[in-house]
PDB file of C-alpha atoms in Angstrom:
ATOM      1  CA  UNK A   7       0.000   0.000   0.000  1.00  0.00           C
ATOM      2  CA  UNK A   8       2.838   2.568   0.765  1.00  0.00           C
ATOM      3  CA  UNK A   9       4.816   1.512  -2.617  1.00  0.00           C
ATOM      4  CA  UNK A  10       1.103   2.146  -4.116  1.00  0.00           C
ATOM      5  CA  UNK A  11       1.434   5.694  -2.609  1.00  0.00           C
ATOM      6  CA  UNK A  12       4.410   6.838  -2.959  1.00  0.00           C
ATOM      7  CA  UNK A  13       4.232   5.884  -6.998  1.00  0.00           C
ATOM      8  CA  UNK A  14       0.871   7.671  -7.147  1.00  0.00           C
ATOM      9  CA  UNK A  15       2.877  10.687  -5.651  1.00  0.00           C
ATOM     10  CA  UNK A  16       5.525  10.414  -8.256  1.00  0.00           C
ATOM     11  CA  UNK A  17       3.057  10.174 -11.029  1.00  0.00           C
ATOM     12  CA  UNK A  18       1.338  13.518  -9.718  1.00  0.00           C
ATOM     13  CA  UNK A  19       4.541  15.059  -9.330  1.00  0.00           C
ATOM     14  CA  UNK A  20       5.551  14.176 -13.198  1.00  0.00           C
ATOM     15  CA  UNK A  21       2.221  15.330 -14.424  1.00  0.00           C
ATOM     16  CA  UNK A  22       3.323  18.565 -12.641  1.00  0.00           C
ATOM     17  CA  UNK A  23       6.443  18.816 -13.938  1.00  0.00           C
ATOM     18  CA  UNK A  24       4.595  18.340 -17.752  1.00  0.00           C
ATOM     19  CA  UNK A  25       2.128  21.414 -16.560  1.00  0.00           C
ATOM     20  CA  UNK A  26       4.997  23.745 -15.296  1.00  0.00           C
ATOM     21  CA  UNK A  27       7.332  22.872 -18.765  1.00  0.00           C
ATOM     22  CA  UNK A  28       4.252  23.659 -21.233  1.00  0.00           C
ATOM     23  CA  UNK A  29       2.009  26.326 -19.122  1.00  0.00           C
ATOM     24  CA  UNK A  30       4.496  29.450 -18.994  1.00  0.00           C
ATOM     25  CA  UNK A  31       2.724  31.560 -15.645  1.00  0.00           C
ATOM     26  CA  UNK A  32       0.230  28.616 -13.946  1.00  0.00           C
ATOM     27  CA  UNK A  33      -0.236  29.776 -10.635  1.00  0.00           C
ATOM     28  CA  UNK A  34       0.000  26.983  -7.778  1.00  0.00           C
ATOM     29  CA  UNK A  35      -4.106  26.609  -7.558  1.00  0.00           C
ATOM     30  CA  UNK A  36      -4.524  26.170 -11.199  1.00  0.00           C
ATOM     31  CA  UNK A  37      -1.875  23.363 -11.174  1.00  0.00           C
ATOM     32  CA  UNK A  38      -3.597  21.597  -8.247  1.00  0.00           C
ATOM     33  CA  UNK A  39      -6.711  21.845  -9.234  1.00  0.00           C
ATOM     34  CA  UNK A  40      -5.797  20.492 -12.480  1.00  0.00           C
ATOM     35  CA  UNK A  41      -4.044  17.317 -10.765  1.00  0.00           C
ATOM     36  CA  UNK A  42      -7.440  17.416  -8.523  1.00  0.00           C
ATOM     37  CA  UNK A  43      -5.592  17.864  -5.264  1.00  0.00           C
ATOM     38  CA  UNK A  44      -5.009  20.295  -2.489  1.00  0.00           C
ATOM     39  CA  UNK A  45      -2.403  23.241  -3.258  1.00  0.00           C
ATOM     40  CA  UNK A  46      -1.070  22.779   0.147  1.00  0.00           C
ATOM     41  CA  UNK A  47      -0.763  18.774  -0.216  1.00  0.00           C
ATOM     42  CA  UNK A  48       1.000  19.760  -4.184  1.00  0.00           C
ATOM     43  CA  UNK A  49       3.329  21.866  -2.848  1.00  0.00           C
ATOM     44  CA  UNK A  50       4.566  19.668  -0.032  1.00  0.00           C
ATOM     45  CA  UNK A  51       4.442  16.136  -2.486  1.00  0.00           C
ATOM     46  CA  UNK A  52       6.578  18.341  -5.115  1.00  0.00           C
ATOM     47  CA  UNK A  53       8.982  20.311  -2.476  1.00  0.00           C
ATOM     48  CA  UNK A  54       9.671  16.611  -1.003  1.00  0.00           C
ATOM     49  CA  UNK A  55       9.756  14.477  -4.013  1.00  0.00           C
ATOM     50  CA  UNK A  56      11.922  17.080  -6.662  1.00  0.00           C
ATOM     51  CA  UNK A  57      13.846  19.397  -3.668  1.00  0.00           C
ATOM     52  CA  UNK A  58      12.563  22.498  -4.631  1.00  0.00           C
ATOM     53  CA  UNK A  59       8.889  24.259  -4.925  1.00  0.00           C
ATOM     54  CA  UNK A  60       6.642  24.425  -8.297  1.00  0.00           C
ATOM     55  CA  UNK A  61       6.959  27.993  -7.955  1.00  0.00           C
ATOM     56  CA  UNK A  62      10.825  27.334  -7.655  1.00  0.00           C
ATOM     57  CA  UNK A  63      10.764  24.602 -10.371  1.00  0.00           C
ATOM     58  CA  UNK A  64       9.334  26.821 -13.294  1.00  0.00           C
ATOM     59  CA  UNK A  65      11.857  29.510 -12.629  1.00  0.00           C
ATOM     60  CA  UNK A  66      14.705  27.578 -13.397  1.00  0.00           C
ATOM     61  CA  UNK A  67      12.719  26.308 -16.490  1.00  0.00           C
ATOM     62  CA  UNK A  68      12.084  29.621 -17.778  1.00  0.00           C
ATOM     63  CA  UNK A  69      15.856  30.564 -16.441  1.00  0.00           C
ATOM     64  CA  UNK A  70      17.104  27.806 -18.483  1.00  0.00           C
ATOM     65  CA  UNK A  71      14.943  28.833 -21.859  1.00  0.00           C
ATOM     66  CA  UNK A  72      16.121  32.250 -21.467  1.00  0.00           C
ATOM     67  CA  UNK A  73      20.296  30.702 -21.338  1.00  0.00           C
ATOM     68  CA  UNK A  74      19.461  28.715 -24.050  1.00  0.00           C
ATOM     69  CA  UNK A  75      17.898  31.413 -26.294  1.00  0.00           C
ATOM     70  CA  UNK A  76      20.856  33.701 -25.611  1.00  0.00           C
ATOM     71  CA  UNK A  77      23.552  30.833 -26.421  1.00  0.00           C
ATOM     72  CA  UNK A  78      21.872  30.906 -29.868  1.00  0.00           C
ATOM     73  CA  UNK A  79      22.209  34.082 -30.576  1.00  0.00           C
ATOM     74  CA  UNK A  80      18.321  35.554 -29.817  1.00  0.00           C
ATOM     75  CA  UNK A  81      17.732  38.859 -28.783  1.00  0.00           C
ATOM     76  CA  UNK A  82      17.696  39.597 -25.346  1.00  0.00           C
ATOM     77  CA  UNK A  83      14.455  42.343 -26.014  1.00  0.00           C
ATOM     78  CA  UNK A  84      11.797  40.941 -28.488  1.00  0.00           C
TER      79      UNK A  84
END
């Protein structure tokens, strides 16, 4: 039952990780309620399974874009 769990965790936490790479500025509340759970129960499953928050998580996604973008050559100002 607790292997059951903690894989249903992990597949909420992926389908999180899916929203947060393809929705730019989803807030924490739209996420959950998306996954049909609690923000408060989201945030703690994420922060404990992937180390950092969702909030934290899509930062470094669009952090990482933005690196990438520059490295080939893209304007800084669109």
């Amino acid at each position: 039952k607790v292997e059951t769990t903690i894989n249903s965790q992990i597949e909420t936490v992926l389908q999180a990780c899916e929203l947060l790479e393809t929705e730019e500025n989803i807030l924490l509340e739209d996420l959950a309620e998306n996954l049909k759970i609690s923000p408060y129960h989201l945030q703690r499953t994420f922060k404990e399974i992937i180390g950092v928050s969702p909030k934290k998580y899509a930062e470094n996604l669009r952090l990482e874009k933005f690196k990438s973008e520059i490295r080939q050559g893209n304007d800084v100002v669109t």
